Amino acid sequence: MPVNRSRNLNKQVSGPLRTISSQARLGQERFRGPRPRSSPCLAMASQFSGALQLTDLDDFITPSQECIKPVQIDRTPGKVGKIRVEDDGSYTEISQSGEEVKLKKAKITLNDCLACSGCITSAESVLISQQSQDELYRVLHENAAHAETGDPSQEKVVVVSVSPQARASLAAKFKLSSETAGKKLTAFFKRLGVHYVFDTTFARNFSLIESCHEFIRRYQALETDKKSLPMLASACPGWICYAEKTHGSYILPYISTSKSPQQVMGSIVKDYLAQRLGKTADSVYHVTVMPCFDKKLEASRADFFSEVYQTRDVDCVITSGEVEKMLEKEGSSLTDAEEMDLDSVFLHGTPEPTYSHRGGGSGGYLEHIAIHAASVLHGHKVDDLQYKVLRNQDFQEVTVEAEGKPPLKFAIAYGFRNIQNIVQRIKRNKCTYHFVEIMACPSGCSNGGGQIRSGGEGESQKERLQSVEEIYKGVPVVDPFQQRQVEELYAQWLGGRDSDMAKRLLHTQYHEIEKSTSALTIKW
């Protein structure tokens, strides 16, 4: 399916307009648009993988195809002056009287990107000025300045939540175990001035539990609501961005409303933790370390913004690669860092253990939903699921059968070629699956665009990915339904699993983004 390459930013302004082609240097970085979702190796942003080349799917924008943002210009009567292009690429406007004014470049903000209907996928190579390690440094420096002037009331509580996939990437880079890498990251961030460091695996407990319950509700509602199934996973913001911009209202009803672990962690930090600390949400600065740039877009959604406190659930997202840059800036290596225990959201001082969940490196949504569904709908326990590889390793299915019961069918679909397959099946009413775990990146979250790539140190990118997955899977697994602390939070914080507060803080909604009809979006 051909896709518009132009990224016309759909911002409505009144008055005369001048279209500015922006190099969009946010900070010192250039806005290049999304990279192709390739290989396992994403080192070459200008090449498609063989899988993508077999289709007409076009989700790549070359660096020369820049974002376009309409800007309102206040014009005065008289003749139009001249524009001079300087040697450094900047523009100078020369009025009729000879006065020279250097023109400012248009800046593409994260909200512009979310409002745009020009592109269909995530912006993995979009480095956003308000979503970077520089922003974290700014807050830490402001805190230090307040401490020096003796005004601690202005200091923000800085919280960093690290995803297990990002931790595994850093562990693979520095040849550490996942647990050791987590402890060294905790020490590194606290040395910079961070107050608390958490593991988002704790938040994923809630995301998995809510997804399991949602699936049962949808399955039981199938007779009256034909769009209740198949349920499509919602933890990948690249997939959500694609669905909202390309398929809109047709596909959105099928997508799970359960929040991703990042955004559940945002609710925990800005609501539960803030209450425990006696703080308001706007006095807590929450940073997450994630395996992909798409999480920056997810954190900036209007659905995750508090109008009361004028703050986001996740203030800043940095990737594994950006943490590596922070280590380089500090002249430090994770190998040489001290070790400190991860913090607990209960603030009881007990070291937080490192654990994971069964299933693949994308969170194990299929694994948990299939086992839970077999228990509730079929009345029997399933210990091991048998995966059947279909067209490729990123498209697999699982069937759960029981005598006298209709079979339950599940699938994983990673990468946009396989996602297209699922979407087209749904549109033709030929999708036989009850649940599909969808992720935009081939090989899933462990291979996210923000992960640290192999530097050619005698290790290929394929070997690096394999190392990341082995480290990720080398952590003890737990059953989210059997976690006492999770049950405590459901009771103390949310008032029960099916309470209105649980629905408000653990679920979200999606929005169709209308296609722009501007001539700038025409694919020539």
Coordinates of C-alpha atoms in Angstrom, one line a residue:
M1 CA 0.0 0.0 0.0
P2 CA 1.7 3.2 -1.1
V3 CA 2.2 5.8 1.6
N4 CA 2.6 9.5 1.5
R5 CA 6.2 10.5 1.8
S6 CA 5.5 14.1 2.6
R7 CA 5.3 15.0 6.2
N8 CA 3.0 18.0 5.9
L9 CA 2.4 19.2 9.4
N10 CA -1.4 19.6 9.7
K11 CA -1.5 22.8 11.8
Q12 CA -4.3 25.2 11.1
V13 CA -3.4 28.9 11.3
S14 CA -5.2 32.0 10.2
G15 CA -3.8 34.9 8.1
P16 CA -1.3 34.8 5.2
L17 CA 0.9 31.8 5.2
R18 CA 4.4 31.2 4.1
T19 CA 5.5 27.6 3.8
I20 CA 9.0 27.0 5.3
S21 CA 11.0 24.0 4.5
S22 CA 12.6 23.3 7.9
Q23 CA 15.9 21.5 8.5
A24 CA 14.3 21.3 11.9
R25 CA 17.4 21.3 14.0
L26 CA 15.9 20.6 17.4
G27 CA 18.8 21.3 19.6
Q28 CA 21.7 20.3 17.3
E29 CA 20.0 17.4 15.6
R30 CA 18.4 17.2 12.2
F31 CA 14.8 15.9 11.8
R32 CA 15.1 13.1 9.3
G33 CA 11.7 11.3 9.5
P34 CA 11.3 7.7 10.2
R35 CA 13.8 5.1 9.4
P36 CA 12.8 1.9 7.7
R37 CA 12.0 -1.0 10.1
S38 CA 14.7 -3.3 8.8
S39 CA 16.5 -6.5 9.4
P40 CA 17.5 -7.2 12.7
C41 CA 20.2 -4.7 11.7
L42 CA 19.0 -1.1 11.4
A43 CA 22.5 0.4 10.9
M44 CA 21.8 1.6 7.4
A45 CA 18.9 4.0 7.6
S46 CA 18.8 4.3 3.8
Q47 CA 18.2 0.6 3.0
F48 CA 15.1 -1.5 3.3
S49 CA 15.2 -5.0 4.5
G50 CA 14.5 -7.8 2.0
A51 CA 11.1 -8.3 3.5
L52 CA 10.0 -4.7 3.0
Q53 CA 11.3 -4.8 -0.6
L54 CA 9.0 -7.6 -1.4
T55 CA 6.0 -5.3 -0.7
D56 CA 4.8 -1.9 -1.9
L57 CA 4.8 -0.7 1.7
D58 CA 6.7 2.6 1.8
D59 CA 7.3 4.0 5.3
F60 CA 10.7 5.6 4.6
I61 CA 11.4 9.3 4.1
T62 CA 14.8 10.3 2.8
P63 CA 16.7 13.2 4.5
S64 CA 15.9 15.5 1.6
Q65 CA 12.2 15.1 2.1
E66 CA 11.9 17.5 5.0
C67 CA 9.0 18.3 7.2
I68 CA 6.9 21.3 6.1
K69 CA 5.3 23.5 8.7
P70 CA 3.0 26.5 7.7
V71 CA 3.9 29.6 9.7
Q72 CA 1.8 32.7 10.1
I73 CA 3.5 35.9 8.7
D74 CA 2.5 39.4 9.6
R75 CA 2.8 41.3 6.4
T76 CA 3.0 45.1 6.1
P77 CA 1.9 47.1 3.0
G78 CA 4.6 47.7 0.4
K79 CA 6.9 45.9 -1.9
V80 CA 8.2 42.5 -0.9
G81 CA 11.9 42.4 0.0
K82 CA 14.5 39.8 -1.0
I83 CA 15.6 36.6 0.6
R84 CA 19.3 35.8 0.6
V85 CA 20.6 32.3 1.3
E86 CA 23.8 32.4 3.4
D87 CA 26.8 30.1 3.0
D88 CA 25.7 28.2 6.2
G89 CA 22.3 27.5 4.8
S90 CA 20.5 30.2 6.8
Y91 CA 18.2 32.8 5.3
T92 CA 18.3 36.6 5.6
E93 CA 15.4 38.8 4.6
I94 CA 16.4 42.2 3.0
S95 CA 13.7 44.8 3.1
Q96 CA 13.2 47.5 0.5
S97 CA 15.1 50.0 2.7
G98 CA 18.1 47.6 2.9
E99 CA 17.5 46.4 6.5
E100 CA 18.6 42.9 7.0
V101 CA 16.8 40.4 9.3
K102 CA 18.0 36.9 9.8
L103 CA 15.1 34.5 9.6
K104 CA 14.5 31.9 12.2
K105 CA 14.0 28.3 11.1
A106 CA 10.7 26.7 11.9
K107 CA 10.9 24.2 14.7
I108 CA 9.0 20.9 14.6
T109 CA 7.7 20.1 18.0
L110 CA 6.5 16.7 19.3
N111 CA 2.9 17.9 19.2
D112 CA 3.3 18.9 15.5
C113 CA 4.5 15.4 14.8
L114 CA 1.6 13.8 16.5
A115 CA -0.9 16.1 14.6
C116 CA 0.7 15.3 11.3
S117 CA -1.1 13.0 8.9
G118 CA 1.7 13.0 6.3
C119 CA 3.6 10.0 7.6
I120 CA 2.2 6.7 8.9
T121 CA 4.7 5.2 11.1
S122 CA 6.8 6.2 14.1
A123 CA 9.6 8.7 14.0
E124 CA 12.5 6.6 15.2
S125 CA 15.2 9.0 14.1
V126 CA 13.4 12.1 15.3
L127 CA 15.4 13.6 18.1
I128 CA 13.0 15.9 19.9
S129 CA 14.4 18.8 21.9
Q130 CA 12.0 18.3 24.9
Q131 CA 12.6 14.6 24.9
S132 CA 16.4 14.0 25.3
Q133 CA 19.1 13.6 27.8
D134 CA 19.8 17.3 27.5
E135 CA 16.4 18.0 29.1
L136 CA 17.2 15.6 31.9
Y137 CA 20.5 17.4 32.5
R138 CA 18.6 20.7 32.5
V139 CA 16.3 19.6 35.3
L140 CA 19.2 18.2 37.3
H141 CA 21.2 21.4 36.9
E142 CA 18.2 23.5 38.0
N143 CA 17.8 21.3 41.1
A144 CA 21.5 21.8 41.9
A145 CA 21.1 25.6 41.5
H146 CA 18.0 25.6 43.9
A147 CA 20.0 23.6 46.5
E148 CA 22.9 26.1 46.3
T149 CA 20.6 29.1 46.8
G150 CA 18.9 27.5 49.7
D151 CA 15.5 27.1 48.0
P152 CA 14.8 23.4 48.2
S153 CA 11.0 24.0 47.8
Q154 CA 11.6 24.6 44.1
E155 CA 13.5 21.4 43.7
K156 CA 11.8 18.6 41.7
V157 CA 11.8 15.0 42.7
V158 CA 13.6 13.3 39.8
V159 CA 12.5 9.7 39.0
V160 CA 14.0 7.4 36.4
S161 CA 12.2 4.2 35.3
V162 CA 14.2 1.7 33.3
S163 CA 12.7 -0.8 30.9
P164 CA 14.1 -4.4 31.0
Q165 CA 14.8 -4.3 27.2
A166 CA 16.9 -1.1 27.6
R167 CA 18.7 -2.6 30.6
A168 CA 19.5 -5.7 28.6
S169 CA 20.9 -3.6 25.7
L170 CA 23.2 -1.8 28.1
A171 CA 24.2 -5.1 29.8
A172 CA 25.1 -6.6 26.4
K173 CA 27.2 -3.5 25.5
F174 CA 29.2 -3.7 28.7
K175 CA 29.2 -7.5 29.1
L176 CA 27.1 -7.5 32.3
S177 CA 24.2 -9.5 33.7
S178 CA 20.8 -7.8 33.7
E179 CA 20.8 -7.5 37.5
T180 CA 24.3 -6.0 37.7
A181 CA 23.5 -3.6 34.9
G182 CA 20.4 -2.5 36.7
K183 CA 22.3 -1.8 39.9
K184 CA 25.1 0.1 38.1
L185 CA 22.5 2.2 36.3
T186 CA 20.9 3.0 39.6
A187 CA 24.2 4.2 41.0
F188 CA 25.0 6.2 37.8
F189 CA 21.7 8.1 37.8
K190 CA 21.8 8.8 41.5
R191 CA 25.3 10.2 41.2
L192 CA 23.9 12.7 38.7
G193 CA 21.2 13.8 41.2
V194 CA 18.3 11.4 40.4
H195 CA 16.3 10.6 43.6
Y196 CA 14.7 7.2 42.7
V197 CA 15.3 4.6 40.0
F198 CA 12.6 2.0 39.3
D199 CA 12.2 -1.0 37.0
T200 CA 9.2 -0.8 34.6
T201 CA 8.7 -4.5 35.0
F202 CA 6.7 -3.7 38.1
A203 CA 4.3 -1.6 35.9
R204 CA 4.1 -4.3 33.3
N205 CA 2.4 -6.5 35.9
F206 CA -0.6 -4.2 35.7
S207 CA -0.4 -4.0 31.9
L208 CA -0.5 -7.8 31.6
I209 CA -3.2 -8.3 34.1
E210 CA -5.4 -5.6 32.6
S211 CA -4.8 -7.1 29.1
C212 CA -5.9 -10.6 30.3
H213 CA -9.1 -9.3 31.9
E214 CA -9.9 -7.1 28.9
F215 CA -9.5 -10.1 26.6
I216 CA -12.0 -12.2 28.6
R217 CA -14.5 -9.3 28.5
R218 CA -14.1 -9.0 24.8
Y219 CA -14.4 -12.7 24.2
Q220 CA -17.6 -12.9 26.2
A221 CA -19.0 -9.9 24.3
L222 CA -18.3 -11.3 20.9
E223 CA -22.0 -12.4 20.3
T224 CA -23.2 -8.8 20.6
D225 CA -20.2 -6.9 19.4
K226 CA -18.5 -8.2 16.3
K227 CA -15.7 -5.7 16.7
S228 CA -14.7 -7.0 20.1
L229 CA -12.2 -9.5 18.6
P230 CA -9.6 -9.9 17.5
M231 CA -8.0 -7.9 20.3
L232 CA -4.8 -6.2 19.1
A233 CA -2.0 -5.4 21.5
S234 CA -1.4 -1.7 22.2
A235 CA 2.0 -1.5 23.9
C236 CA 3.8 -0.4 20.8
P237 CA 3.4 3.3 20.0
G238 CA 4.8 2.9 16.4
W239 CA 1.9 0.5 15.7
I240 CA -0.6 2.8 17.4
C241 CA 0.6 5.8 15.4
Y242 CA 0.2 3.8 12.2
A243 CA -3.2 2.6 13.1
E244 CA -4.5 6.0 14.0
K245 CA -3.2 7.7 10.9
T246 CA -3.8 5.0 8.3
H247 CA -6.7 2.9 9.3
G248 CA -8.5 5.2 11.8
S249 CA -12.0 4.3 13.1
Y250 CA -12.0 1.0 11.2
I251 CA -9.2 -0.6 13.2
L252 CA -9.2 1.3 16.4
P253 CA -12.1 -0.6 18.1
Y254 CA -10.0 -3.8 18.0
I255 CA -7.0 -2.3 19.8
S256 CA -6.6 -3.1 23.5
T257 CA -7.3 -0.1 25.8
S258 CA -4.7 -1.3 28.4
K259 CA -1.9 1.2 28.9
S260 CA 1.7 0.2 28.0
P261 CA 4.1 -0.4 30.9
Q262 CA 5.7 3.0 30.3
Q263 CA 2.4 4.8 30.8
V264 CA 1.3 2.6 33.7
M265 CA 4.6 3.5 35.4
G266 CA 3.7 7.2 34.6
S267 CA 0.4 6.8 36.5
I268 CA 2.2 5.1 39.4
V269 CA 4.9 7.8 39.7
K270 CA 2.7 10.9 39.2
D271 CA -0.2 9.7 41.3
Y272 CA 0.7 7.0 43.8
L273 CA 4.3 7.9 44.5
A274 CA 3.6 11.6 44.5
Q275 CA 1.0 11.0 47.2
R276 CA 3.4 8.9 49.3
L277 CA 6.0 11.7 49.1
G278 CA 3.5 14.4 49.9
K279 CA 4.0 16.0 46.5
T280 CA 1.9 17.1 43.6
A281 CA 2.3 15.6 40.2
D282 CA 4.0 18.7 38.8
S283 CA 6.7 18.6 41.4
V284 CA 7.8 15.1 40.3
Y285 CA 9.9 14.9 37.1
H286 CA 9.6 11.4 35.6
V287 CA 12.1 10.0 33.0
T288 CA 11.9 6.6 31.3
V289 CA 14.7 4.7 29.6
M290 CA 13.2 2.9 26.6
P291 CA 14.4 0.7 23.7
C292 CA 12.8 2.9 21.0
F293 CA 12.3 6.5 20.0
D294 CA 8.5 5.9 19.5
K295 CA 8.1 6.0 23.3
K296 CA 8.8 9.7 23.1
L297 CA 5.7 10.1 20.9
E298 CA 3.7 8.0 23.3
A299 CA 4.7 10.0 26.3
S300 CA 3.6 13.2 24.5
R301 CA 0.1 12.1 23.7
A302 CA -2.6 14.4 25.1
D303 CA -4.3 11.4 26.7
F304 CA -1.4 11.2 29.2
F305 CA -1.4 14.9 30.2
S306 CA -2.9 16.2 33.4
E307 CA -4.9 19.4 32.9
V308 CA -5.1 19.9 36.6
Y309 CA -1.3 20.0 37.2
Q310 CA -0.2 20.8 33.7
T311 CA 2.2 17.9 33.6
R312 CA 2.7 14.7 31.7
D313 CA 2.8 11.2 33.2
V314 CA 6.2 10.8 31.6
D315 CA 8.1 14.1 31.3
C316 CA 11.0 12.8 29.3
V317 CA 12.0 9.6 27.4
I318 CA 15.6 8.7 26.7
T319 CA 16.8 5.6 24.8
S320 CA 19.4 3.0 25.6
G321 CA 21.7 4.7 23.1
E322 CA 21.2 8.1 24.8
V323 CA 22.2 6.6 28.1
E324 CA 25.4 5.4 26.5
K325 CA 26.0 9.0 25.4
M326 CA 25.4 10.2 28.9
L327 CA 28.0 7.7 30.2
E328 CA 30.5 9.0 27.6
K329 CA 29.8 12.6 28.5
E330 CA 30.5 11.8 32.2
G331 CA 33.7 10.0 31.2
S332 CA 32.3 6.9 32.8
S333 CA 31.8 3.2 31.8
L334 CA 28.9 1.2 33.2
T335 CA 31.5 -1.6 33.9
D336 CA 33.3 0.7 36.4
A337 CA 30.2 2.1 38.1
E338 CA 29.3 1.3 41.7
E339 CA 26.2 -0.8 42.4
M340 CA 23.1 0.3 44.2
D341 CA 19.8 -1.6 44.7
L342 CA 16.8 -0.5 42.7
D343 CA 14.2 1.4 44.6
S344 CA 10.7 0.3 45.4
V345 CA 7.6 2.4 44.7
F346 CA 6.5 1.5 48.3
L347 CA 9.5 3.4 49.7
H348 CA 10.1 0.7 52.3
G349 CA 13.8 0.5 51.8
T350 CA 13.8 -3.2 50.9
P351 CA 15.9 -3.9 47.8
E352 CA 13.8 -4.4 44.7
P353 CA 14.6 -7.8 43.0
T354 CA 15.2 -8.0 39.3
Y355 CA 12.6 -10.2 37.6
S356 CA 10.8 -10.6 34.4
H357 CA 7.7 -12.3 32.8
R358 CA 7.4 -15.3 30.6
G359 CA 7.2 -14.8 26.9
G360 CA 9.4 -13.0 24.4
G361 CA 11.3 -9.8 24.6
S362 CA 8.2 -7.7 23.8
G363 CA 6.5 -8.3 27.1
G364 CA 4.9 -11.7 26.7
Y365 CA 1.4 -10.4 26.1
L366 CA 0.4 -13.4 23.9
E367 CA 1.9 -15.8 26.5
H368 CA -0.1 -14.4 29.4
I369 CA -3.4 -13.9 27.6
A370 CA -3.4 -17.4 26.1
I371 CA -2.6 -19.1 29.4
H372 CA -5.2 -16.9 31.3
A373 CA -7.8 -17.5 28.6
A374 CA -7.3 -21.3 28.7
S375 CA -7.8 -21.2 32.5
V376 CA -10.9 -19.0 32.5
L377 CA -12.6 -20.1 29.2
H378 CA -11.5 -23.7 28.9
G379 CA -11.1 -24.5 32.6
H380 CA -7.7 -26.1 32.4
K381 CA -4.1 -25.0 33.0
V382 CA -1.6 -24.7 30.1
D383 CA 2.0 -24.8 31.0
D384 CA 3.7 -24.5 27.6
L385 CA 2.5 -23.0 24.4
Q386 CA 3.5 -24.4 21.0
Y387 CA 4.4 -21.7 18.5
K388 CA 4.0 -22.4 14.8
V389 CA 6.2 -20.3 12.5
L390 CA 4.3 -19.1 9.4
R391 CA 5.8 -16.8 6.8
N392 CA 8.8 -15.8 8.9
Q393 CA 10.1 -15.8 12.5
D394 CA 8.2 -12.6 13.1
F395 CA 4.8 -14.1 12.2
Q396 CA 3.9 -17.0 14.5
E397 CA 0.7 -18.5 15.8
V398 CA -0.5 -20.4 18.8
T399 CA -3.6 -22.5 19.1
V400 CA -5.1 -23.6 22.5
E401 CA -7.5 -26.5 22.3
A402 CA -9.7 -28.3 24.8
E403 CA -12.2 -31.1 24.3
G404 CA -15.7 -29.8 23.8
K405 CA -14.5 -26.2 23.5
P406 CA -13.9 -23.9 20.5
P407 CA -10.2 -23.5 19.9
L408 CA -8.5 -20.2 20.9
K409 CA -6.1 -18.8 18.3
F410 CA -3.3 -16.3 18.9
A411 CA -0.5 -14.7 16.9
I412 CA 2.5 -12.5 17.0
A413 CA 3.1 -10.1 14.1
Y414 CA 6.3 -8.0 14.3
G415 CA 7.3 -5.6 11.6
F416 CA 5.1 -3.7 9.2
R417 CA 4.9 -6.4 6.5
N418 CA 3.3 -8.8 9.0
I419 CA 1.2 -6.0 10.5
Q420 CA -0.2 -5.2 7.0
N421 CA -1.1 -8.9 6.7
I422 CA -3.2 -8.8 9.9
V423 CA -4.9 -5.5 9.1
Q424 CA -5.9 -6.8 5.6
R425 CA -7.3 -10.0 7.1
I426 CA -9.4 -8.0 9.5
K427 CA -10.7 -5.7 6.8
R428 CA -11.7 -8.7 4.7
N429 CA -13.3 -10.4 7.7
K430 CA -10.9 -13.3 7.3
C431 CA -8.9 -12.9 10.5
T432 CA -9.3 -16.1 12.6
Y433 CA -7.2 -15.0 15.5
H434 CA -8.6 -13.9 18.9
F435 CA -5.6 -11.9 19.9
V436 CA -2.5 -10.6 18.1
E437 CA 0.6 -9.3 19.8
I438 CA 1.7 -6.5 17.4
M439 CA 5.1 -4.8 17.5
A440 CA 6.4 -2.4 14.8
C441 CA 10.1 -3.5 15.0
P442 CA 11.2 -6.8 13.5
S443 CA 12.2 -9.1 16.4
G444 CA 10.1 -7.0 18.7
C445 CA 11.2 -4.5 21.5
S446 CA 14.6 -6.1 22.1
N447 CA 15.5 -4.8 18.6
G448 CA 14.0 -1.3 19.1
G449 CA 15.4 1.6 17.2
G450 CA 16.8 3.2 20.3
Q451 CA 18.9 0.2 21.3
I452 CA 22.7 0.3 21.3
R453 CA 24.0 -1.0 18.0
S454 CA 27.0 -3.1 17.5
G455 CA 30.1 -1.0 17.0
G456 CA 32.0 -3.6 15.0
E457 CA 34.0 -4.8 18.0
G458 CA 34.2 -8.3 16.6
E459 CA 30.4 -8.6 17.0
S460 CA 27.8 -8.4 14.3
Q461 CA 24.4 -6.7 14.9
K462 CA 22.8 -10.1 14.7
E463 CA 25.1 -11.4 17.4
R464 CA 24.4 -8.3 19.5
L465 CA 20.6 -8.8 19.2
Q466 CA 21.1 -12.5 20.2
S467 CA 23.1 -11.4 23.2
V468 CA 20.4 -8.9 24.3
E469 CA 17.7 -11.5 24.0
E470 CA 19.7 -14.0 26.1
I471 CA 20.4 -11.5 28.8
Y472 CA 16.7 -10.5 28.8
K473 CA 15.6 -14.1 29.1
G474 CA 18.2 -14.9 31.8
V475 CA 16.2 -13.2 34.5
P476 CA 13.8 -15.1 36.8
V477 CA 10.2 -14.9 35.7
V478 CA 7.1 -14.3 37.9
D479 CA 3.4 -14.6 37.5
P480 CA 1.9 -11.1 37.6
F481 CA -1.3 -12.5 39.2
Q482 CA 0.7 -13.9 42.1
Q483 CA 2.6 -10.7 43.0
R484 CA 1.6 -9.6 46.5
Q485 CA 2.8 -6.0 46.0
V486 CA 0.6 -5.7 42.9
E487 CA -2.4 -6.8 44.8
E488 CA -1.6 -4.3 47.5
L489 CA -1.5 -1.5 45.0
Y490 CA -4.8 -2.6 43.4
A491 CA -6.4 -2.4 46.8
Q492 CA -4.7 0.6 48.4
W493 CA -4.3 2.9 45.4
L494 CA -6.9 1.9 42.8
G495 CA -9.7 0.6 45.1
G496 CA -9.9 -2.8 43.4
R497 CA -9.3 -4.2 40.0
D498 CA -12.6 -3.1 38.3
S499 CA -12.9 0.3 40.0
D500 CA -13.4 3.5 38.1
M501 CA -10.0 4.7 39.2
A502 CA -8.4 1.5 37.8
K503 CA -10.1 2.1 34.5
R504 CA -9.0 5.7 34.4
L505 CA -5.4 5.2 35.4
L506 CA -4.7 1.9 33.7
H507 CA -6.6 2.3 30.4
T508 CA -6.5 4.8 27.5
Q509 CA -8.2 5.6 24.2
Y510 CA -7.3 6.2 20.6
H511 CA -8.2 8.8 18.0
E512 CA -8.5 8.7 14.3
I513 CA -6.3 11.3 12.6
E514 CA -7.9 12.7 9.4
K515 CA -5.8 12.6 6.3
S516 CA -4.6 16.0 5.1
T517 CA -5.8 17.0 1.6
S518 CA -3.1 19.6 1.1
A519 CA -1.3 19.4 -2.2
L520 CA 1.9 19.1 -0.2
T521 CA 1.0 15.5 0.8
I522 CA 0.7 14.3 -2.7
K523 CA 3.2 11.5 -3.4
W524 CA 4.7 12.3 -6.8

